[in-house]
Short mmCIF file of N, CA and C in Angstrom, two decimals:
data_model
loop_
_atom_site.label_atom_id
_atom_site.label_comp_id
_atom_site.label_asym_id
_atom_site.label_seq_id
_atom_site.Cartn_x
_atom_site.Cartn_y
_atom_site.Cartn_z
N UNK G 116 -13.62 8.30 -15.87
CA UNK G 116 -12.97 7.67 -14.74
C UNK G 116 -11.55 8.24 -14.61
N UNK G 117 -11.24 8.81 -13.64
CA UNK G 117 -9.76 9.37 -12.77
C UNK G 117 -8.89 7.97 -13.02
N UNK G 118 -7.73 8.86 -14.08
CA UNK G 118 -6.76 7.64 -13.83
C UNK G 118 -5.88 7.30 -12.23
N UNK G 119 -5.93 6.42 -11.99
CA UNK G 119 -5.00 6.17 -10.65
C UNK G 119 -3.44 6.09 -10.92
N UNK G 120 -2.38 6.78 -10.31
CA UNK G 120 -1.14 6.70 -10.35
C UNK G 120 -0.84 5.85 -9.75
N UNK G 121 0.41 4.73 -9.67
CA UNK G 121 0.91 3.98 -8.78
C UNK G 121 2.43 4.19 -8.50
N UNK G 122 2.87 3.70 -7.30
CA UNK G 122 3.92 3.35 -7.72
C UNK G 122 4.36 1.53 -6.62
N UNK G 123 5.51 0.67 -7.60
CA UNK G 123 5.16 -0.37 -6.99
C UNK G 123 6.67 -0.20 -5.96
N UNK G 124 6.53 -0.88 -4.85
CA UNK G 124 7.38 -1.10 -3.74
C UNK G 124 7.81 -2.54 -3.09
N UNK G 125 8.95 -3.27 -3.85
CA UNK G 125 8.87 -4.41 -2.90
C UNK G 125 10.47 -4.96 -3.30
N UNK G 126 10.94 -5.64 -2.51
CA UNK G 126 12.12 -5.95 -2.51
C UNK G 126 12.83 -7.50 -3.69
N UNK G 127 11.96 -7.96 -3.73
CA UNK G 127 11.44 -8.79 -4.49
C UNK G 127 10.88 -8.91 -6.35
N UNK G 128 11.94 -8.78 -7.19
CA UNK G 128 11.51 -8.37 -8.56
C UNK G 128 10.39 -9.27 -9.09
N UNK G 129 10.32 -10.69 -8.57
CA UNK G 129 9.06 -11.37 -8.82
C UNK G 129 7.49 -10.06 -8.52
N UNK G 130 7.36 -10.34 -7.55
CA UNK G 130 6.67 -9.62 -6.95
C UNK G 130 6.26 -7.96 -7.65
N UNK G 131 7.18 -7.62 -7.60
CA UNK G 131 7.22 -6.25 -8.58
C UNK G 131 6.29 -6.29 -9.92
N UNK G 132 6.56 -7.32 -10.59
CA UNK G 132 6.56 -7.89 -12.08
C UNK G 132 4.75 -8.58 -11.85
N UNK G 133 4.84 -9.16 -11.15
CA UNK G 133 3.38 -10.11 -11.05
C UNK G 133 2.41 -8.80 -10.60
N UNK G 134 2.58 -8.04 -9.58
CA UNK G 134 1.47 -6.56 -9.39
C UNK G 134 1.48 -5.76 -11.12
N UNK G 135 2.68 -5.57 -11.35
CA UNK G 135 2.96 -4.56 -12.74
C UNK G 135 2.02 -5.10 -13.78
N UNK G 136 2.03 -5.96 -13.76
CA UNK G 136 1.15 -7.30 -14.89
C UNK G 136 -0.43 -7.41 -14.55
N UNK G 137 -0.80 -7.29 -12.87
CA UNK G 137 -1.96 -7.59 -13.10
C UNK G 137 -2.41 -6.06 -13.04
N UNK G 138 -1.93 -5.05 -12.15
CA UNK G 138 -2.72 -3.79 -12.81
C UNK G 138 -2.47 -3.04 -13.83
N UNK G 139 -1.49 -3.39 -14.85
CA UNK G 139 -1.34 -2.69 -15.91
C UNK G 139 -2.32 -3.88 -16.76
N UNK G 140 -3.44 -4.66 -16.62
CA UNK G 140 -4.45 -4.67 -17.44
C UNK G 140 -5.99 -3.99 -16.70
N UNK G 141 -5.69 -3.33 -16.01
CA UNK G 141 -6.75 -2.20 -16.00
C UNK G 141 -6.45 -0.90 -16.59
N UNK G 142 -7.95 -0.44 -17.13
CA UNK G 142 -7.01 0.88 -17.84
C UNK G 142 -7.08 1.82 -17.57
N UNK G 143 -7.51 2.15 -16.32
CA UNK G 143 -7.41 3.45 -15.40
C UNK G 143 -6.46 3.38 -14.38
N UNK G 144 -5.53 2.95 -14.23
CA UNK G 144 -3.96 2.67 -13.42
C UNK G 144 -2.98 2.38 -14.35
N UNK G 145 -2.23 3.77 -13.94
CA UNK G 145 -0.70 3.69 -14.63
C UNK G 145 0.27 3.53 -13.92
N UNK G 146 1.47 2.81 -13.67
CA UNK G 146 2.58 2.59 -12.98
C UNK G 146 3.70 3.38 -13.59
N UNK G 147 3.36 4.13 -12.43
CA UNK G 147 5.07 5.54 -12.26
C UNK G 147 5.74 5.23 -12.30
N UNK G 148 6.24 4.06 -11.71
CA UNK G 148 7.73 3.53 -11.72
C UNK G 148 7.73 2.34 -10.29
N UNK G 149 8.67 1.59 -10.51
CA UNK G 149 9.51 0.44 -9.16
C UNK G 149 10.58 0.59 -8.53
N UNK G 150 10.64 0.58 -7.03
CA UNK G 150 11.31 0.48 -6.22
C UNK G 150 11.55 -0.93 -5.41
N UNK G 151 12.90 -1.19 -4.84
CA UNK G 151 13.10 -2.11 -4.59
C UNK G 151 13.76 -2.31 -2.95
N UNK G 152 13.96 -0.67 -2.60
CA UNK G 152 14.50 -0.26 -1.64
C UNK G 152 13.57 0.89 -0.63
N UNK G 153 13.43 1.13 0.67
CA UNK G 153 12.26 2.23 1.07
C UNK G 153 12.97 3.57 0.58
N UNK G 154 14.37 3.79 0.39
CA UNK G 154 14.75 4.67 0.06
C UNK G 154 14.71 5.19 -1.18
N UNK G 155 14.88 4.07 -2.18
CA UNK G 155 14.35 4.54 -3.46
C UNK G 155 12.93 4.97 -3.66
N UNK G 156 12.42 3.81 -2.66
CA UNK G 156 10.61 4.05 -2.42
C UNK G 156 10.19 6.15 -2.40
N UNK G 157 11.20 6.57 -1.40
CA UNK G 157 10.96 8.07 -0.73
C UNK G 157 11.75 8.73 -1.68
N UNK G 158 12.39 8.79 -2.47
CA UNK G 158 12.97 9.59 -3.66
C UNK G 158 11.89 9.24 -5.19
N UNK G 159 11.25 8.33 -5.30
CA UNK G 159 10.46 7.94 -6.51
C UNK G 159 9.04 8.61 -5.74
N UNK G 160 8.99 8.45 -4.86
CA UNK G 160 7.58 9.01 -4.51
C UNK G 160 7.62 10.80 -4.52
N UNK G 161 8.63 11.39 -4.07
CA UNK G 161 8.74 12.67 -4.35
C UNK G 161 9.12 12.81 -5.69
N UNK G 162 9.58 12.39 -6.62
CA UNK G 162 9.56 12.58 -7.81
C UNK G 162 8.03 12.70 -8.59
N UNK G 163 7.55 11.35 -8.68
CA UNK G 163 6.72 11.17 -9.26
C UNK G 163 5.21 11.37 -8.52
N UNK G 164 5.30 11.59 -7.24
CA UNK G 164 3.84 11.88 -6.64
C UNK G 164 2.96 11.62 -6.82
N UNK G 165 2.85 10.37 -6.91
CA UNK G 165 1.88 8.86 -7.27
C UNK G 165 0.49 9.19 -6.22
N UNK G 166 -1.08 8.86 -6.77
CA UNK G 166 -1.68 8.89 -6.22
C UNK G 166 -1.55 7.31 -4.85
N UNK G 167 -1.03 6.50 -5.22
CA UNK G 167 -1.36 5.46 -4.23
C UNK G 167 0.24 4.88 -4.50
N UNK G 168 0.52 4.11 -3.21
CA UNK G 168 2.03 3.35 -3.12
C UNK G 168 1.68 2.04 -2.90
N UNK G 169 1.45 1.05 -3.48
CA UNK G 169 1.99 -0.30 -3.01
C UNK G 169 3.09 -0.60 -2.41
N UNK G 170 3.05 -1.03 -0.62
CA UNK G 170 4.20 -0.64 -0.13
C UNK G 170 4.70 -2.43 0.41
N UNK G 171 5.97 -2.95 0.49
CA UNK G 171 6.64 -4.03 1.38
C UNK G 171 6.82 -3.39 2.30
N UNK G 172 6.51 -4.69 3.62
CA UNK G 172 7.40 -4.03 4.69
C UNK G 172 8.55 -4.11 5.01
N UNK G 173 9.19 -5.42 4.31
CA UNK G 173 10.53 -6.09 4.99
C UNK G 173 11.28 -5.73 3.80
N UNK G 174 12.29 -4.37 3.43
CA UNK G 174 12.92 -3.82 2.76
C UNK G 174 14.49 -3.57 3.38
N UNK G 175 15.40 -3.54 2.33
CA UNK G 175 16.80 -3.01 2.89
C UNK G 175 16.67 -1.31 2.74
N UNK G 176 17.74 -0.70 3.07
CA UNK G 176 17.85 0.36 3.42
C UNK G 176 17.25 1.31 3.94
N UNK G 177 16.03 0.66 4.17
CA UNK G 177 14.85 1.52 4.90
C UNK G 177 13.65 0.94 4.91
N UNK G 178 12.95 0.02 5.91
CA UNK G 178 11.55 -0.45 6.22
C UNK G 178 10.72 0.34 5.49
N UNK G 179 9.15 -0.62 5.05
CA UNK G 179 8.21 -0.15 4.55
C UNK G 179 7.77 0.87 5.31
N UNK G 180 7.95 0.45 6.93
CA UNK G 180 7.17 1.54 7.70
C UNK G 180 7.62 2.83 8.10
N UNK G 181 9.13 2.77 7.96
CA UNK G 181 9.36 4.16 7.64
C UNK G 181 9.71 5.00 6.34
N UNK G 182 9.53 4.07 5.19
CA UNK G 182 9.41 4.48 4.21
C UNK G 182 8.26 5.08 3.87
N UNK G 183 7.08 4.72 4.59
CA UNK G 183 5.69 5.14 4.55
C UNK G 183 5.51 6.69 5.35
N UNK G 184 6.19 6.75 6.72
CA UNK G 184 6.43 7.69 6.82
C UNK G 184 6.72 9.18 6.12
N UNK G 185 7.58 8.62 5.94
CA UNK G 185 8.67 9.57 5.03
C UNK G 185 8.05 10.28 3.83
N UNK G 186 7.21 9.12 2.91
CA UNK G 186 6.38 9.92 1.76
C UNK G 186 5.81 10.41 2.25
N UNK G 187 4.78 10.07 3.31
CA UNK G 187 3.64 11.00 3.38
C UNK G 187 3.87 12.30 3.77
N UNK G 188 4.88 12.76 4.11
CA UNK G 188 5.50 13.55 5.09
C UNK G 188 5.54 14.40 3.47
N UNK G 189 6.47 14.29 2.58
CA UNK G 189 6.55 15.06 0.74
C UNK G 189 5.33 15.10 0.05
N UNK G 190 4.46 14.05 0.33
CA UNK G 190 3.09 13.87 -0.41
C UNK G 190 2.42 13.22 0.41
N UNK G 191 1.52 14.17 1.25
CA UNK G 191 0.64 13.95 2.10
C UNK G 191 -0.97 13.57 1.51
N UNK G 192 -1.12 13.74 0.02
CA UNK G 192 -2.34 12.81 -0.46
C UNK G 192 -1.92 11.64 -0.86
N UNK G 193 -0.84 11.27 -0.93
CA UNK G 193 -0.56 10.05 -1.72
C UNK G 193 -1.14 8.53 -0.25
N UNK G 194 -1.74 8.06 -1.31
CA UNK G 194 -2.27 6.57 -0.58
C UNK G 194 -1.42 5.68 0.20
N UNK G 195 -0.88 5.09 1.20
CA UNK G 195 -0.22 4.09 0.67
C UNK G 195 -0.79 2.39 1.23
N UNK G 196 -0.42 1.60 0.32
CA UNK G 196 -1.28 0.23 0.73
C UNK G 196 -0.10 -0.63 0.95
N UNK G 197 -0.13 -1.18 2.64
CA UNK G 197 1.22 -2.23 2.32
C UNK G 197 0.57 -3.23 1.78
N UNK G 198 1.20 -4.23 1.32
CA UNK G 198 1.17 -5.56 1.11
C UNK G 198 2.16 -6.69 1.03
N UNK G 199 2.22 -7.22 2.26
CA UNK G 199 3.02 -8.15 3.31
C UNK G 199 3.03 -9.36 3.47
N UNK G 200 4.04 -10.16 3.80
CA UNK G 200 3.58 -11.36 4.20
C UNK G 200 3.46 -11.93 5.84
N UNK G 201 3.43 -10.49 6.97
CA UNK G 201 3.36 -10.77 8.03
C UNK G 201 1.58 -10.08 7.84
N UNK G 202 1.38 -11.05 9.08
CA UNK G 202 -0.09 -10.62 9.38
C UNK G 202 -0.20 -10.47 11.17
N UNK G 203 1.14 -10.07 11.60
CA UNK G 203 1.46 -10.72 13.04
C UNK G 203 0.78 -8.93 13.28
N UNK G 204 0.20 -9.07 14.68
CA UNK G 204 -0.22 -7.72 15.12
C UNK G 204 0.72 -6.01 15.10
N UNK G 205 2.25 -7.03 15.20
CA UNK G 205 2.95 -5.53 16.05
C UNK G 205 3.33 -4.85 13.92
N UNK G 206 3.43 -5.38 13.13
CA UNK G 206 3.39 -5.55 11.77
C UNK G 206 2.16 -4.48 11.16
N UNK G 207 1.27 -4.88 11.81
CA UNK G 207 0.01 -4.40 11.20
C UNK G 207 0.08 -2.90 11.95
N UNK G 208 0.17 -3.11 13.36
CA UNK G 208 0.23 -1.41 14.28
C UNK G 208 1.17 -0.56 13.36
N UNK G 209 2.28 -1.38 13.19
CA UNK G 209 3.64 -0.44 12.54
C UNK G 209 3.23 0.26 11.59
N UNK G 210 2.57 -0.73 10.53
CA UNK G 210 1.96 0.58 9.25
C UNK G 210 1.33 1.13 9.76
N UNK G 211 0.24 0.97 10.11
CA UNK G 211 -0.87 1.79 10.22
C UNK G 211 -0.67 2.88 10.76
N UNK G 212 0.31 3.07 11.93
CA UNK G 212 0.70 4.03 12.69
C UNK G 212 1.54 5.02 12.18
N UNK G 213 2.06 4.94 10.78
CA UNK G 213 3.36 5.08 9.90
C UNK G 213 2.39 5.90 8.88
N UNK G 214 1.12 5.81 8.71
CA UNK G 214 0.32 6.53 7.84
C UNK G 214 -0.16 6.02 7.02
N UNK G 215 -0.36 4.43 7.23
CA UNK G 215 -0.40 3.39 6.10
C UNK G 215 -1.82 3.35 5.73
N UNK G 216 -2.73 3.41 4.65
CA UNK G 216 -4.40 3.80 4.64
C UNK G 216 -4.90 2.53 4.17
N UNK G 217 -4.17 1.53 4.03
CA UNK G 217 -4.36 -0.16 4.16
C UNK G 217 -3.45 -1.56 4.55
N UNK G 218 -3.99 -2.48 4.69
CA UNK G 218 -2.84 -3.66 5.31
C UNK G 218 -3.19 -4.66 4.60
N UNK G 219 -2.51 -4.91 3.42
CA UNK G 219 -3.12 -6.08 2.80
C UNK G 219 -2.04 -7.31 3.24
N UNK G 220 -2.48 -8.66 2.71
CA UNK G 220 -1.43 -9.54 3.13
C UNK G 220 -1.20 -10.46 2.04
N UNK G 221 -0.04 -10.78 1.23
CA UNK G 221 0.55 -11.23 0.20
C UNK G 221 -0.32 -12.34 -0.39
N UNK G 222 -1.49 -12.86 0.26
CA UNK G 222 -2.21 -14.32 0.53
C UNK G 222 -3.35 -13.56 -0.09
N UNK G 223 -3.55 -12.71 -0.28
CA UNK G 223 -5.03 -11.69 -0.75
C UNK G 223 -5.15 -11.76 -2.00
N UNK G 224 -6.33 -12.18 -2.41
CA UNK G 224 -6.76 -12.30 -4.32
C UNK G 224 -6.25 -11.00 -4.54
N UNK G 225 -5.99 -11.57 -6.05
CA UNK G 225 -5.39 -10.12 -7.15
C UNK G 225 -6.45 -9.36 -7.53
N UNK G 226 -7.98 -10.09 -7.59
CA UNK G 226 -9.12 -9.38 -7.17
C UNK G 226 -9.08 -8.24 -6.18
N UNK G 227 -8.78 -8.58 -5.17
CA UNK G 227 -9.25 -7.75 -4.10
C UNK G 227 -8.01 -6.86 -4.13
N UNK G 228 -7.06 -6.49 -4.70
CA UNK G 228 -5.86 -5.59 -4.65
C UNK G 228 -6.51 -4.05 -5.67
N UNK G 229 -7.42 -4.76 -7.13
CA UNK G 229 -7.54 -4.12 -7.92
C UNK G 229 -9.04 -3.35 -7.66
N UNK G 230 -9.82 -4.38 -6.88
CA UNK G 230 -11.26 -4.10 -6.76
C UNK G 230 -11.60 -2.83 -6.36
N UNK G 231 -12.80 -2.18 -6.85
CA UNK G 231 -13.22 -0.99 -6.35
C UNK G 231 -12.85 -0.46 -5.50
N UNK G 232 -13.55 -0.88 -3.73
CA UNK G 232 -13.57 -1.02 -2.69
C UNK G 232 -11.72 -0.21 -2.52
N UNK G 233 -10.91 -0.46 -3.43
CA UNK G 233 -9.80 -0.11 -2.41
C UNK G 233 -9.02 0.96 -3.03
N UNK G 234 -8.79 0.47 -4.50
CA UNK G 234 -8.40 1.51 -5.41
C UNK G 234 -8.98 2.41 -5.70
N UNK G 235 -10.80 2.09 -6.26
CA UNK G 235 -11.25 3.49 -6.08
C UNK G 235 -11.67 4.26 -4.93
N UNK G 236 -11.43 4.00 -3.87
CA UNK G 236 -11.28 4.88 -2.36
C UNK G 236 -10.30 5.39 -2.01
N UNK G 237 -8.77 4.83 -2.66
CA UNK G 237 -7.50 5.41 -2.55
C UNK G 237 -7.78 6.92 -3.71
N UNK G 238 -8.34 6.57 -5.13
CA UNK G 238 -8.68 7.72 -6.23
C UNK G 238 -9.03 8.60 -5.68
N UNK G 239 -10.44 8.59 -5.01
CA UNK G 239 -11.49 9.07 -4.26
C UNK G 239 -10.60 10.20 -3.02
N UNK G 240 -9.57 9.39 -2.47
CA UNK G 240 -9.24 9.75 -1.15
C UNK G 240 -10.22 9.43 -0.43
N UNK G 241 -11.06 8.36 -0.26
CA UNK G 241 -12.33 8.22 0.78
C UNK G 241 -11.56 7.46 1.53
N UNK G 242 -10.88 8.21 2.97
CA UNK G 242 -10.41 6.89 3.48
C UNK G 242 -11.64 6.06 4.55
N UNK G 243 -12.59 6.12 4.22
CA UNK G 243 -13.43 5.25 5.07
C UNK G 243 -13.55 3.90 3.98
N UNK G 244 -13.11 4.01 2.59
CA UNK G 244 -13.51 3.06 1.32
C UNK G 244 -12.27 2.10 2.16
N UNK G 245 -11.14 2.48 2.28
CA UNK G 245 -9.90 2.45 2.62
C UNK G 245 -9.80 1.56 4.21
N UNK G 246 -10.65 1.77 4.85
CA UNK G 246 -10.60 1.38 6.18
C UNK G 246 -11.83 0.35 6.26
N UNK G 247 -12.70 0.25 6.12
CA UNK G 247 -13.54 -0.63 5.38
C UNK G 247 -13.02 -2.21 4.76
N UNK G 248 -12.26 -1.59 3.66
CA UNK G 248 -10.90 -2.52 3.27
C UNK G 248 -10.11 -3.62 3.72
N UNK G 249 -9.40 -2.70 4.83
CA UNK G 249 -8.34 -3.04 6.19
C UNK G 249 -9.26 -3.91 6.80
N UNK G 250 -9.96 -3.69 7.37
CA UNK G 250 -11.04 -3.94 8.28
C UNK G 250 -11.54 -5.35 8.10
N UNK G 251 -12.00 -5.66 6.35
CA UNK G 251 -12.61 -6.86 5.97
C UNK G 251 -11.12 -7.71 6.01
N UNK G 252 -9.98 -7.36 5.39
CA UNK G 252 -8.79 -8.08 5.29
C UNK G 252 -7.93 -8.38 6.34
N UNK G 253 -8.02 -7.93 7.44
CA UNK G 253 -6.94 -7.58 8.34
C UNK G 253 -7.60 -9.32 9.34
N UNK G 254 -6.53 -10.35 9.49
CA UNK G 254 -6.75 -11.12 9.76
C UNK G 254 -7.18 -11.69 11.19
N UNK G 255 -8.20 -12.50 11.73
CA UNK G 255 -8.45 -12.82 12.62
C UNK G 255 -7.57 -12.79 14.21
N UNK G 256 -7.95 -12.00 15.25
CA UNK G 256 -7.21 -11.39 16.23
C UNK G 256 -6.17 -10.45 16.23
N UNK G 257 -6.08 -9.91 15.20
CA UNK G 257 -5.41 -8.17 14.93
C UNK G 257 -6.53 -7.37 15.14
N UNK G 258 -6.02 -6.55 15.87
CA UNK G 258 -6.97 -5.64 16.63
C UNK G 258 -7.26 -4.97 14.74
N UNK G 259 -8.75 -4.23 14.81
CA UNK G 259 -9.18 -3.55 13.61
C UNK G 259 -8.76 -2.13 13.68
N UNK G 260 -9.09 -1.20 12.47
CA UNK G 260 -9.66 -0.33 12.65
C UNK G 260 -10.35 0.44 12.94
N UNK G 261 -10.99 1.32 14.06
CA UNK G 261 -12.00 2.37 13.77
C UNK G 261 -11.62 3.54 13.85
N UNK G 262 -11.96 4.39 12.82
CA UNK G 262 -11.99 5.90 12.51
C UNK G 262 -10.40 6.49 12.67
N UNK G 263 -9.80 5.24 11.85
CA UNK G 263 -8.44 5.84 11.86
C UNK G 263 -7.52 5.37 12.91
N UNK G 264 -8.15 4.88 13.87
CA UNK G 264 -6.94 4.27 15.55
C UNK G 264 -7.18 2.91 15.25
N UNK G 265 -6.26 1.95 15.92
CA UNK G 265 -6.22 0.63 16.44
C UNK G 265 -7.15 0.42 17.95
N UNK G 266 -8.10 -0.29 17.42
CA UNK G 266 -8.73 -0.59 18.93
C UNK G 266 -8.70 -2.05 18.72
N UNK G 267 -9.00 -2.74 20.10
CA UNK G 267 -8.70 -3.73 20.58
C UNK G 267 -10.38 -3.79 19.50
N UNK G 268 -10.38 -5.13 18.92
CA UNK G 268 -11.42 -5.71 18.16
C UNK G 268 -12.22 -6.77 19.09
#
């Protein structure tokens, strides 16, 4: 089994600490390092060139969503998964549109963060594992995914 790289992203050291904890007891995910800022987010991600980003959106010095940008732009395989506590539509367009390859929402089992289905499709690079994902999670009247665009659901 392909170890998965991470790196964690959120403004919030709780938060940081409670992800660090539950996937550092799987043992095919290692955590690169934490950011607390999108800017530290885009300097740790070109450093360390993490297969997948756990990303916030509501960050100082630079939004998740253009922090999402920005990596993919230095490391164009790297994953990234927000995980938010907005589930409001224009929130969800922003990542996704930003290069985001999931939309999770802060309210989502620690199950379903670690589960196959998302991590090993981020490993994989399958982004259909990835959109699939989005798709089952992305909350009632947010337009979905298909094949990569926002369509009206």
């Amino acid at each position: 089994m392909t170890n998965i790289t991470v790196l964690l992203v959120d403004d919030h050291t709780i938060v940081r600490q409670g992800l660090k904890a539950l996937l550092n007891s799987e043992k095919n995910i290692t955590i690169l390092g934490e950011a607390q800022t999108g800017r530290e987010a885009v300097e740790l991600a070109a450093q360390h060139r993490p297969m997948v980003v756990i990303m916030d959106l509501a960050m100082p010095r630079l939004n998740g969503a253009e922090a999402t940008r920005q990596i993919l732009k230095t490391t164009p395989s790297t994953k990234v998964i927000v995980l938010s506590t907005y589930g409001d539509d224009e929130h969800v367009q922003q990542a996704l549109a930003a290069g985001a390859a999931a939309y999770l929402l802060k309210q989502t089992a620690a199950e379903d963060v670690i589960e196959e289905r998302l991590l090993a499709g981020s490993e994989r690079g399958d982004a259909e594992a990835s959109l699939r994902f989005t798709q089952q999670n992305v909350p009632a009247g947010i337009p979905k995914l298909e094949t990569g665009l926002l369509v009206a659901g």
